[in-house]
Tab-separated table of C-alpha atoms in Angstrom:
chain	number	residue	atom	x	y	z
I	1	UNK	CA	42.196	11.395	-88.304
I	2	UNK	CA	40.760	9.209	-85.012
I	3	UNK	CA	37.310	9.693	-85.087
I	4	UNK	CA	37.219	11.384	-81.310
I	5	UNK	CA	39.319	14.057	-82.863
I	6	UNK	CA	38.491	17.199	-84.571
I	7	UNK	CA	40.336	20.813	-85.490
I	8	UNK	CA	38.930	23.999	-84.628
I	9	UNK	CA	38.863	27.255	-84.668
I	10	UNK	CA	38.823	29.036	-80.964
I	11	UNK	CA	37.909	26.250	-79.499
I	12	UNK	CA	38.430	25.198	-76.045
I	13	UNK	CA	41.725	24.307	-73.830
I	14	UNK	CA	44.007	21.760	-73.004
I	15	UNK	CA	46.358	19.626	-71.209
I	16	UNK	CA	50.576	21.861	-72.025
I	17	UNK	CA	53.065	19.433	-71.850
I	18	UNK	CA	56.572	20.119	-72.896
I	19	UNK	CA	55.426	18.938	-76.586
I	20	UNK	CA	53.292	21.699	-76.724
I	21	UNK	CA	54.763	23.876	-78.892
I	22	UNK	CA	56.445	20.766	-80.948
I	23	UNK	CA	55.218	19.424	-84.637
I	24	UNK	CA	54.955	15.353	-84.268
I	25	UNK	CA	52.785	12.251	-85.377
I	26	UNK	CA	49.041	12.847	-83.890
I	27	UNK	CA	48.024	9.890	-83.047
I	28	UNK	CA	50.547	9.060	-81.368
I	29	UNK	CA	49.778	12.237	-79.963
I	30	UNK	CA	46.440	11.410	-79.081
I	31	UNK	CA	47.976	8.154	-77.630
I	32	UNK	CA	49.568	9.672	-75.121
I	33	UNK	CA	46.690	11.882	-74.217
I	34	UNK	CA	48.127	14.878	-74.729
I	35	UNK	CA	46.375	17.650	-76.784
I	36	UNK	CA	48.712	19.731	-79.773
I	37	UNK	CA	47.837	22.937	-80.517
I	38	UNK	CA	48.204	23.433	-83.474
I	39	UNK	CA	48.730	27.476	-83.837
I	40	UNK	CA	49.619	29.514	-81.359
I	41	UNK	CA	48.162	33.470	-81.945
I	42	UNK	CA	50.897	35.099	-79.831
I	43	UNK	CA	48.377	38.024	-78.942
I	44	UNK	CA	49.761	40.320	-76.435
I	45	UNK	CA	47.160	41.884	-74.385
I	46	UNK	CA	48.276	44.480	-71.327
I	47	UNK	CA	46.280	42.978	-68.276
I	48	UNK	CA	45.683	39.584	-69.419
I	49	UNK	CA	48.618	37.114	-68.564
I	50	UNK	CA	49.914	33.956	-67.558
I	51	UNK	CA	52.552	32.408	-65.689
I	52	UNK	CA	54.143	33.473	-62.447
I	53	UNK	CA	54.728	36.520	-60.015
I	54	UNK	CA	57.026	35.426	-57.298
I	55	UNK	CA	59.098	32.701	-55.848
I	56	UNK	CA	61.608	32.237	-53.201
I	57	UNK	CA	64.263	29.719	-52.750
I	58	UNK	CA	66.033	28.888	-48.734
I	59	UNK	CA	69.569	28.603	-48.465
I	60	UNK	CA	71.029	26.614	-45.303
I	61	UNK	CA	74.382	27.977	-43.900
I	62	UNK	CA	76.552	28.130	-41.034
I	63	UNK	CA	76.603	29.092	-38.384
I	64	UNK	CA	79.651	31.810	-39.135
I	65	UNK	CA	78.559	32.237	-42.298
I	66	UNK	CA	74.352	33.630	-41.372
I	67	UNK	CA	76.582	36.151	-39.036
I	68	UNK	CA	79.072	36.835	-41.944
I	69	UNK	CA	76.611	37.081	-43.949
I	70	UNK	CA	74.601	39.183	-41.703
I	71	UNK	CA	77.485	41.676	-41.697
I	72	UNK	CA	78.034	42.012	-45.236
I	73	UNK	CA	74.225	42.893	-45.610
I	74	UNK	CA	74.307	45.410	-43.222
I	75	UNK	CA	77.447	46.544	-45.208
I	76	UNK	CA	76.025	47.030	-48.369
I	77	UNK	CA	72.938	48.616	-46.513
I	78	UNK	CA	75.405	51.034	-45.357
I	79	UNK	CA	76.755	51.766	-48.945
I	80	UNK	CA	73.148	51.927	-50.780
I	81	UNK	CA	71.143	54.213	-49.731
I	82	UNK	CA	67.731	52.277	-50.896
I	83	UNK	CA	68.827	49.003	-49.573
I	84	UNK	CA	66.972	49.023	-45.890
I	85	UNK	CA	67.206	46.420	-43.028
I	86	UNK	CA	64.270	46.057	-40.950
I	87	UNK	CA	63.292	43.991	-37.906
I	88	UNK	CA	59.802	41.460	-37.993
I	89	UNK	CA	58.877	40.611	-34.805
I	90	UNK	CA	55.348	38.864	-33.139
I	91	UNK	CA	53.164	39.866	-30.782
I	92	UNK	CA	54.574	39.500	-28.121
I	93	UNK	CA	56.889	41.677	-29.575
I	94	UNK	CA	60.016	39.516	-30.303
I	95	UNK	CA	62.197	39.744	-33.245
I	96	UNK	CA	61.553	36.398	-35.826
I	97	UNK	CA	63.579	37.108	-38.669
I	98	UNK	CA	65.469	39.794	-40.323
I	99	UNK	CA	64.681	41.885	-43.793
I	100	UNK	CA	66.236	43.435	-46.149
I	101	UNK	CA	64.973	45.007	-49.156
I	102	UNK	CA	65.206	47.798	-51.589
I	103	UNK	CA	63.204	50.995	-51.329
I	104	UNK	CA	61.344	51.546	-53.276
I	105	UNK	CA	60.421	48.153	-54.156
I	106	UNK	CA	62.737	46.396	-57.468
I	107	UNK	CA	60.877	43.286	-56.672
I	108	UNK	CA	63.441	41.200	-54.633
I	109	UNK	CA	63.682	41.167	-50.600
I	110	UNK	CA	65.996	38.024	-48.646
I	111	UNK	CA	65.315	37.344	-44.795
I	112	UNK	CA	67.607	36.239	-42.801
I	113	UNK	CA	66.602	33.532	-40.469
I	114	UNK	CA	68.185	32.200	-37.088
I	115	UNK	CA	66.801	29.708	-34.869
I	116	UNK	CA	68.200	31.959	-32.215
I	117	UNK	CA	65.096	34.020	-33.113
I	118	UNK	CA	61.244	33.367	-32.060
I	119	UNK	CA	60.855	31.793	-35.190
I	120	UNK	CA	60.847	28.211	-34.367
I	121	UNK	CA	63.482	27.647	-37.154
I	122	UNK	CA	65.703	25.372	-36.437
I	123	UNK	CA	68.918	25.678	-38.346
I	124	UNK	CA	70.789	29.146	-39.191
I	125	UNK	CA	69.532	30.725	-42.718
I	126	UNK	CA	68.382	32.890	-46.250
I	127	UNK	CA	64.798	33.031	-47.727
I	128	UNK	CA	65.490	34.912	-50.836
I	129	UNK	CA	61.558	36.218	-51.967
I	130	UNK	CA	61.546	37.521	-56.208
I	131	UNK	CA	58.643	39.281	-58.485
I	132	UNK	CA	59.998	38.815	-61.285
I	133	UNK	CA	57.439	41.503	-62.694
I	134	UNK	CA	58.632	43.941	-60.596
I	135	UNK	CA	62.387	43.368	-60.890
I	136	UNK	CA	63.076	43.280	-64.377
I	137	UNK	CA	60.317	46.584	-65.404
I	138	UNK	CA	58.272	47.549	-61.484
I	139	UNK	CA	55.401	45.783	-63.418
I	140	UNK	CA	52.395	44.940	-59.944
I	141	UNK	CA	49.553	42.986	-62.746
I	142	UNK	CA	51.106	40.922	-65.266
I	143	UNK	CA	52.384	37.506	-65.055
I	144	UNK	CA	55.983	36.340	-66.210
I	145	UNK	CA	57.067	34.015	-68.823
I	146	UNK	CA	59.552	31.251	-68.846
I	147	UNK	CA	61.289	33.286	-71.356
I	148	UNK	CA	61.786	36.798	-68.401
I	149	UNK	CA	64.121	34.247	-66.161
I	150	UNK	CA	67.169	34.479	-67.792
I	151	UNK	CA	67.017	38.743	-67.519
I	152	UNK	CA	65.998	37.886	-64.366
I	153	UNK	CA	68.462	35.364	-63.606
I	154	UNK	CA	71.529	38.415	-64.750
I	155	UNK	CA	70.044	40.699	-62.671
I	156	UNK	CA	69.886	38.925	-59.294
I	157	UNK	CA	73.441	37.303	-59.994
I	158	UNK	CA	74.110	41.125	-60.486
I	159	UNK	CA	72.675	42.171	-57.017
I	160	UNK	CA	74.669	39.155	-55.079
I	161	UNK	CA	77.445	39.379	-56.512
I	162	UNK	CA	77.895	42.630	-54.948
I	163	UNK	CA	76.358	41.933	-51.527
I	164	UNK	CA	78.999	38.732	-50.631
I	165	UNK	CA	80.181	35.240	-51.931
I	166	UNK	CA	77.933	32.624	-49.706
I	167	UNK	CA	75.271	34.407	-51.508
I	168	UNK	CA	74.492	31.480	-53.929
I	169	UNK	CA	74.737	31.966	-57.318
I	170	UNK	CA	70.710	31.981	-58.989
I	171	UNK	CA	71.225	28.393	-61.410
I	172	UNK	CA	72.497	26.843	-57.488
I	173	UNK	CA	68.976	27.879	-55.598
I	174	UNK	CA	66.493	24.854	-55.066
I	175	UNK	CA	62.658	26.760	-54.983
I	176	UNK	CA	60.646	27.144	-52.033
I	177	UNK	CA	57.851	28.053	-53.209
I	178	UNK	CA	56.229	29.482	-56.547
I	179	UNK	CA	53.325	31.367	-57.471
I	180	UNK	CA	51.671	30.504	-60.744
I	181	UNK	CA	49.121	32.676	-61.285
I	182	UNK	CA	46.477	33.704	-64.484
I	183	UNK	CA	45.639	37.434	-64.491
I	184	UNK	CA	42.107	37.598	-66.829
I	185	UNK	CA	40.968	41.214	-67.628
I	186	UNK	CA	37.337	41.491	-68.042
I	187	UNK	CA	37.503	43.778	-70.441
I	188	UNK	CA	40.290	42.529	-72.511
I	189	UNK	CA	38.260	38.972	-73.153
I	190	UNK	CA	35.041	41.200	-73.863
I	191	UNK	CA	33.536	39.691	-70.348
I	192	UNK	CA	29.945	41.147	-70.120
I	193	UNK	CA	30.033	41.140	-66.183
I	194	UNK	CA	31.988	43.369	-63.319
I	195	UNK	CA	34.579	41.565	-61.633
I	196	UNK	CA	32.996	41.392	-58.478
I	197	UNK	CA	30.062	39.889	-59.914
I	198	UNK	CA	32.786	37.453	-61.510
I	199	UNK	CA	34.332	36.773	-57.620
I	200	UNK	CA	30.685	35.913	-56.778
I	201	UNK	CA	30.494	32.951	-59.331
I	202	UNK	CA	33.590	32.145	-58.410
I	203	UNK	CA	33.534	32.123	-54.815
I	204	UNK	CA	30.325	29.660	-55.318
I	205	UNK	CA	32.664	26.997	-56.743
I	206	UNK	CA	33.819	23.689	-55.954
I	207	UNK	CA	36.149	23.430	-52.036
I	208	UNK	CA	39.042	20.036	-53.047
I	209	UNK	CA	39.433	17.182	-50.428
I	210	UNK	CA	42.135	19.327	-47.921
I	211	UNK	CA	40.849	22.620	-48.549
I	212	UNK	CA	39.493	24.953	-46.175
I	213	UNK	CA	38.726	28.535	-47.478
I	214	UNK	CA	40.460	30.752	-44.714
I	215	UNK	CA	37.698	33.399	-42.739
I	216	UNK	CA	39.697	36.788	-42.174
I	217	UNK	CA	37.011	38.976	-41.524
I	218	UNK	CA	34.787	39.527	-38.008
I	219	UNK	CA	31.484	40.592	-39.134
I	220	UNK	CA	30.054	42.660	-36.796
I	221	UNK	CA	26.402	41.689	-37.812
I	222	UNK	CA	27.028	37.980	-37.995
I	223	UNK	CA	29.232	38.070	-34.824
I	224	UNK	CA	31.200	35.422	-36.687
I	225	UNK	CA	34.379	35.753	-38.782
I	226	UNK	CA	33.184	35.515	-42.711
I	227	UNK	CA	35.708	35.436	-45.908
I	228	UNK	CA	36.876	38.552	-48.033
I	229	UNK	CA	34.383	39.912	-50.732
I	230	UNK	CA	36.931	39.880	-53.160
I	231	UNK	CA	38.735	36.321	-52.806
I	232	UNK	CA	37.803	32.988	-52.590
I	233	UNK	CA	40.600	31.806	-50.197
I	234	UNK	CA	41.461	28.258	-50.180
I	235	UNK	CA	44.387	26.938	-47.400
I	236	UNK	CA	45.951	22.876	-47.822
I	237	UNK	CA	49.060	22.017	-46.448
I	238	UNK	CA	51.002	22.207	-49.978
I	239	UNK	CA	49.741	24.830	-51.532
I	240	UNK	CA	47.175	28.260	-50.863
I	241	UNK	CA	44.149	29.158	-54.174
I	242	UNK	CA	43.507	32.498	-54.230
I	243	UNK	CA	41.360	34.180	-56.928
I	244	UNK	CA	40.678	37.759	-56.147
I	245	UNK	CA	39.785	40.591	-57.426
I	246	UNK	CA	43.109	42.960	-58.356
I	247	UNK	CA	41.587	46.206	-57.847
I	248	UNK	CA	40.908	46.391	-53.726
I	249	UNK	CA	43.744	44.544	-53.126
I	250	UNK	CA	45.895	47.859	-54.912
I	251	UNK	CA	43.545	50.473	-53.963
I	252	UNK	CA	45.780	51.213	-50.401
I	253	UNK	CA	47.996	53.824	-50.063
I	254	UNK	CA	50.872	51.037	-48.707
I	255	UNK	CA	50.335	49.159	-51.749
I	256	UNK	CA	53.684	50.160	-54.048
I	257	UNK	CA	51.324	49.974	-57.345
I	258	UNK	CA	48.981	52.441	-55.465
I	259	UNK	CA	48.733	55.264	-58.169
I	260	UNK	CA	48.961	53.299	-60.916
I	261	UNK	CA	45.904	51.387	-59.712
I	262	UNK	CA	43.724	52.031	-62.441
I	263	UNK	CA	45.694	49.873	-64.584
I	264	UNK	CA	43.905	47.078	-62.392
I	265	UNK	CA	40.222	47.798	-62.030
I	266	UNK	CA	38.809	45.028	-64.310
I	267	UNK	CA	41.789	42.678	-63.548
I	268	UNK	CA	40.705	38.826	-61.625
I	269	UNK	CA	44.138	36.641	-61.055
I	270	UNK	CA	43.976	32.913	-59.733
I	271	UNK	CA	46.835	32.014	-58.093
I	272	UNK	CA	48.200	29.388	-56.373
I	273	UNK	CA	51.458	29.388	-53.893
I	274	UNK	CA	52.856	26.064	-54.190
I	275	UNK	CA	54.599	24.984	-50.597
I	276	UNK	CA	57.338	22.550	-50.408
I	277	UNK	CA	55.537	19.889	-51.109
I	278	UNK	CA	53.000	21.280	-54.155
I	279	UNK	CA	57.496	22.213	-55.943
I	280	UNK	CA	58.840	17.996	-54.828
I	281	UNK	CA	56.113	16.879	-56.929
I	282	UNK	CA	56.320	18.982	-59.922
I	283	UNK	CA	60.234	18.646	-60.257
I	284	UNK	CA	60.069	14.363	-59.983
I	285	UNK	CA	60.257	13.311	-62.988
I	286	UNK	CA	61.750	17.080	-64.897
I	287	UNK	CA	64.382	17.836	-62.389
I	288	UNK	CA	66.959	16.028	-64.544
I	289	UNK	CA	66.122	18.352	-67.563
I	290	UNK	CA	67.885	21.731	-65.737
I	291	UNK	CA	70.907	22.965	-67.437
I	292	UNK	CA	72.577	23.114	-63.897
I	293	UNK	CA	71.826	19.164	-62.905
I	294	UNK	CA	74.043	17.915	-60.933
I	295	UNK	CA	72.927	13.756	-59.318
I	296	UNK	CA	72.097	13.239	-56.191
I	297	UNK	CA	71.530	10.400	-54.470
I	298	UNK	CA	67.428	9.944	-52.533
I	299	UNK	CA	67.050	10.777	-49.381
I	300	UNK	CA	65.665	9.010	-46.672
I	301	UNK	CA	62.519	8.965	-44.903
I	302	UNK	CA	64.022	10.875	-41.917
I	303	UNK	CA	65.211	14.006	-44.157
I	304	UNK	CA	62.267	13.506	-46.252
I	305	UNK	CA	60.332	14.039	-43.209
I	306	UNK	CA	61.715	17.043	-41.741
I	307	UNK	CA	61.831	19.096	-44.659
I	308	UNK	CA	57.910	18.597	-44.969
I	309	UNK	CA	58.041	19.759	-40.979
I	310	UNK	CA	59.943	22.145	-41.272
I	311	UNK	CA	60.146	23.273	-44.377
I	312	UNK	CA	63.588	24.760	-44.644
I	313	UNK	CA	65.948	22.525	-46.683
I	314	UNK	CA	64.729	21.613	-50.218
I	315	UNK	CA	65.914	19.006	-52.457
I	316	UNK	CA	67.137	20.531	-55.706
I	317	UNK	CA	64.323	22.392	-57.779
I	318	UNK	CA	65.482	24.441	-60.594
I	319	UNK	CA	64.142	27.236	-61.049
I	320	UNK	CA	64.138	27.188	-65.415
I	321	UNK	CA	61.959	23.591	-64.916
I	322	UNK	CA	59.854	24.845	-62.642
I	323	UNK	CA	58.894	27.831	-64.139
I	324	UNK	CA	58.935	26.829	-67.896
I	325	UNK	CA	55.413	28.141	-69.589
I	326	UNK	CA	54.300	24.101	-70.218
I	327	UNK	CA	54.182	23.204	-66.300
I	328	UNK	CA	52.384	26.508	-65.091
I	329	UNK	CA	49.356	26.233	-67.222
I	330	UNK	CA	49.036	22.338	-66.438
I	331	UNK	CA	49.174	23.645	-62.748
I	332	UNK	CA	46.872	26.349	-63.011
I	333	UNK	CA	44.692	24.593	-65.148
I	334	UNK	CA	44.763	21.111	-62.966
I	335	UNK	CA	43.109	23.566	-59.731
I	336	UNK	CA	41.066	26.110	-62.254
I	337	UNK	CA	38.692	22.779	-63.092
I	338	UNK	CA	38.920	21.396	-59.623
I	339	UNK	CA	37.508	24.824	-58.542
I	340	UNK	CA	35.619	26.652	-60.827
I	341	UNK	CA	34.703	23.694	-63.279
I	342	UNK	CA	35.007	23.695	-66.985
I	343	UNK	CA	31.164	25.113	-68.277
I	344	UNK	CA	30.278	27.911	-68.867
I	345	UNK	CA	28.110	30.009	-66.902
I	346	UNK	CA	23.675	30.037	-67.609
I	347	UNK	CA	20.992	30.666	-65.692
I	348	UNK	CA	19.205	28.431	-64.221
I	349	UNK	CA	16.832	28.327	-66.974
I	350	UNK	CA	19.546	29.190	-68.582
I	351	UNK	CA	21.436	25.353	-67.891
I	352	UNK	CA	18.194	24.251	-68.403
I	353	UNK	CA	17.378	24.313	-71.484
I	354	UNK	CA	20.805	23.318	-72.337
I	355	UNK	CA	20.507	20.150	-70.631
I	356	UNK	CA	17.150	19.576	-72.364
I	357	UNK	CA	18.699	20.041	-75.688
I	358	UNK	CA	20.369	16.815	-75.840
I	359	UNK	CA	17.917	14.290	-75.141
I	360	UNK	CA	19.482	12.313	-72.143
I	361	UNK	CA	17.471	9.496	-70.406
I	362	UNK	CA	14.523	10.599	-67.855
I	363	UNK	CA	16.143	10.300	-65.065
I	364	UNK	CA	19.857	12.246	-66.251
I	365	UNK	CA	18.259	14.881	-67.447
I	366	UNK	CA	16.557	15.007	-63.787
I	367	UNK	CA	19.538	14.428	-62.100
I	368	UNK	CA	21.056	17.356	-63.977
I	369	UNK	CA	18.785	19.671	-63.446
I	370	UNK	CA	18.226	18.980	-59.513
I	371	UNK	CA	22.078	19.130	-59.386
I	372	UNK	CA	21.714	22.947	-60.717
I	373	UNK	CA	19.013	23.512	-58.206
I	374	UNK	CA	20.818	22.240	-55.668
I	375	UNK	CA	24.122	24.696	-56.463
I	376	UNK	CA	21.471	27.022	-56.442
I	377	UNK	CA	19.150	26.701	-54.136
I	378	UNK	CA	22.739	26.123	-51.491
I	379	UNK	CA	24.449	28.951	-53.175
I	380	UNK	CA	27.720	27.077	-53.918
I	381	UNK	CA	28.903	23.178	-55.168
I	382	UNK	CA	30.823	23.372	-52.044
I	383	UNK	CA	27.530	24.345	-49.949
I	384	UNK	CA	25.378	21.736	-52.009
I	385	UNK	CA	27.827	18.698	-51.263
I	386	UNK	CA	28.348	19.878	-47.165
I	387	UNK	CA	24.457	18.966	-47.563
I	388	UNK	CA	24.361	15.783	-49.451
I	389	UNK	CA	25.139	12.383	-47.595
I	390	UNK	CA	25.329	8.430	-49.351
I	391	UNK	CA	24.414	7.461	-52.940
I	392	UNK	CA	23.364	11.311	-53.311
I	393	UNK	CA	26.561	12.142	-52.879
I	394	UNK	CA	27.701	10.544	-54.874
I	395	UNK	CA	25.034	11.856	-57.702
I	396	UNK	CA	25.879	14.701	-57.205
I	397	UNK	CA	29.373	14.290	-57.854
I	398	UNK	CA	28.594	11.991	-61.135
I	399	UNK	CA	26.205	15.292	-62.304
I	400	UNK	CA	29.363	17.896	-61.739
I	401	UNK	CA	31.460	15.726	-64.502
I	402	UNK	CA	28.555	15.614	-66.715
I	403	UNK	CA	28.086	18.628	-66.476
I	404	UNK	CA	30.874	19.677	-66.572
I	405	UNK	CA	30.666	16.940	-70.481
I	406	UNK	CA	28.999	20.010	-72.248
I	407	UNK	CA	30.189	22.948	-70.837
I	408	UNK	CA	27.827	24.011	-68.644
I	409	UNK	CA	29.110	25.374	-64.985
I	410	UNK	CA	26.536	23.571	-62.221
I	411	UNK	CA	26.832	27.425	-60.412
I	412	UNK	CA	24.286	30.090	-62.187
I	413	UNK	CA	23.960	33.732	-63.090
I	414	UNK	CA	21.750	35.299	-60.962
I	415	UNK	CA	18.498	36.413	-62.920
I	416	UNK	CA	19.114	40.245	-61.181
I	417	UNK	CA	22.266	40.655	-63.544
I	418	UNK	CA	19.763	40.347	-66.511
I	419	UNK	CA	23.071	38.409	-68.222
I	420	UNK	CA	22.318	35.404	-69.796
I	421	UNK	CA	25.349	34.011	-70.547
I	422	UNK	CA	29.472	34.672	-68.942
I	423	UNK	CA	31.803	32.718	-70.850
I	424	UNK	CA	34.570	30.238	-68.749
I	425	UNK	CA	37.465	32.065	-67.782
I	426	UNK	CA	40.292	30.005	-68.801
I	427	UNK	CA	37.809	28.862	-71.961
I	428	UNK	CA	37.731	32.528	-73.258
I	429	UNK	CA	41.931	32.750	-72.358
I	430	UNK	CA	42.882	29.689	-74.662
I	431	UNK	CA	40.196	30.921	-77.131
I	432	UNK	CA	42.080	34.205	-77.643
I	433	UNK	CA	45.428	32.645	-77.597
I	434	UNK	CA	45.066	29.505	-79.337
I	435	UNK	CA	43.730	30.144	-83.081
I	436	UNK	CA	43.406	26.574	-84.005
I	437	UNK	CA	43.639	23.305	-81.001
I	438	UNK	CA	42.738	19.462	-81.204
I	439	UNK	CA	40.006	18.477	-78.616
I	440	UNK	CA	37.428	15.677	-78.509
I	441	UNK	CA	34.383	15.439	-80.374
I	442	UNK	CA	32.329	15.134	-77.629
I	443	UNK	CA	33.804	19.161	-76.479
I	444	UNK	CA	33.783	19.998	-79.722
I	445	UNK	CA	29.677	19.194	-80.479
I	446	UNK	CA	29.180	21.130	-76.658
I	447	UNK	CA	30.814	24.094	-77.756
I	448	UNK	CA	29.014	24.144	-81.244
I	449	UNK	CA	25.435	23.863	-79.413
I	450	UNK	CA	26.399	26.405	-76.627
I	451	UNK	CA	27.044	28.848	-79.356
I	452	UNK	CA	23.537	27.486	-81.142
I	453	UNK	CA	21.682	28.575	-77.591
I	454	UNK	CA	23.713	32.086	-78.224
I	455	UNK	CA	22.638	32.565	-81.286
I	456	UNK	CA	18.755	31.977	-80.471
I	457	UNK	CA	19.814	34.762	-77.906
I	458	UNK	CA	20.664	37.377	-79.739
I	459	UNK	CA	17.384	36.233	-82.580
I	460	UNK	CA	15.337	36.287	-78.953
I	461	UNK	CA	14.107	32.816	-79.613
I	462	UNK	CA	14.389	32.853	-75.981
């Protein structure tokens, strides 16, 4: 076997692909830069889960179809008292669209959209929004997996057949949004910090290019809008990234899971809301693997522009392709490493010890320690980047990559917490789920070095 690969129990994470759960020639897999997971543990946890929770699709309608469908929904609501219709209005009191949903919520709702209303839409259509775990079992915490999609499809098709033949069947629908997510229950994974502390560390992470952090609350003392203390919410044109503590979201009497909120007390949700453009890019190379595939000619530039601007006309983005476990895991991992990074959390002193243990050249060692100190002083990676220019910024970004290589997070644990070490959340999840993985030698050795560091802490030698 290649000298740069090791098989190791409970070690590290890696890229997932359609070949993830298949056996094959190790060298061929390595050559294609795919890391093969050897053993799947099949560990089942109550709240900790990786998958998706919400997705939606838009169906364009002709004017006569729109009004016929509106009538069908009204007739259905009159016959089924659990179906409710209500208008959504803007600040001026103008109707934007109508929502049809079930009360109590069953995980599915429809938005009727028309250019006649004050919403900026240029076409008639209906937007379907599905929270699949709520639809299946009334669960507002756990993420859905690929193997549950058939159940979602069966329930959805049953509902639309009762309402109108105008509504597309599930296999005919094209995704307009999907929210891959990773739920981490800190207690289930034995993470030695509180949810508030974990969010504090996450909020000191990186803000990728083209993203901005949303400010939602007005602080009277600071006389300005500030970010939500319980979430790290980043927005771009193609996606929204929201890493947040689940419990405060459900600690609201209007939330449908309010009376069962206690189950979410230790849950951190790492969520990526993929808009049309992100889904389109995901589907490009795998679209024809859907069971409902049909041949399509490429769109011209005017059609593509119209889709991007208005977000209501969609190419064929089949749910059974995008909502595969391997695709969703790849999305979560990509964004997590860009924002939170690969490394585990140490105190600043502990991080210094880890860096020095490698006996790097003096200039490299000083560069890495300086980066750690800059992040500490500026209260985060993004804020440290903001104050640097030119070669200093180049060196800082290089140091972030070098710290990733030795699995040391640039964000450090405050001494006042009394905690010496906190594992990387994604690493902790994969270490529980997958018993054995093939990893790079560099990463394997970094993990072993961390284990030695932790043993010294236990023996009070640090």
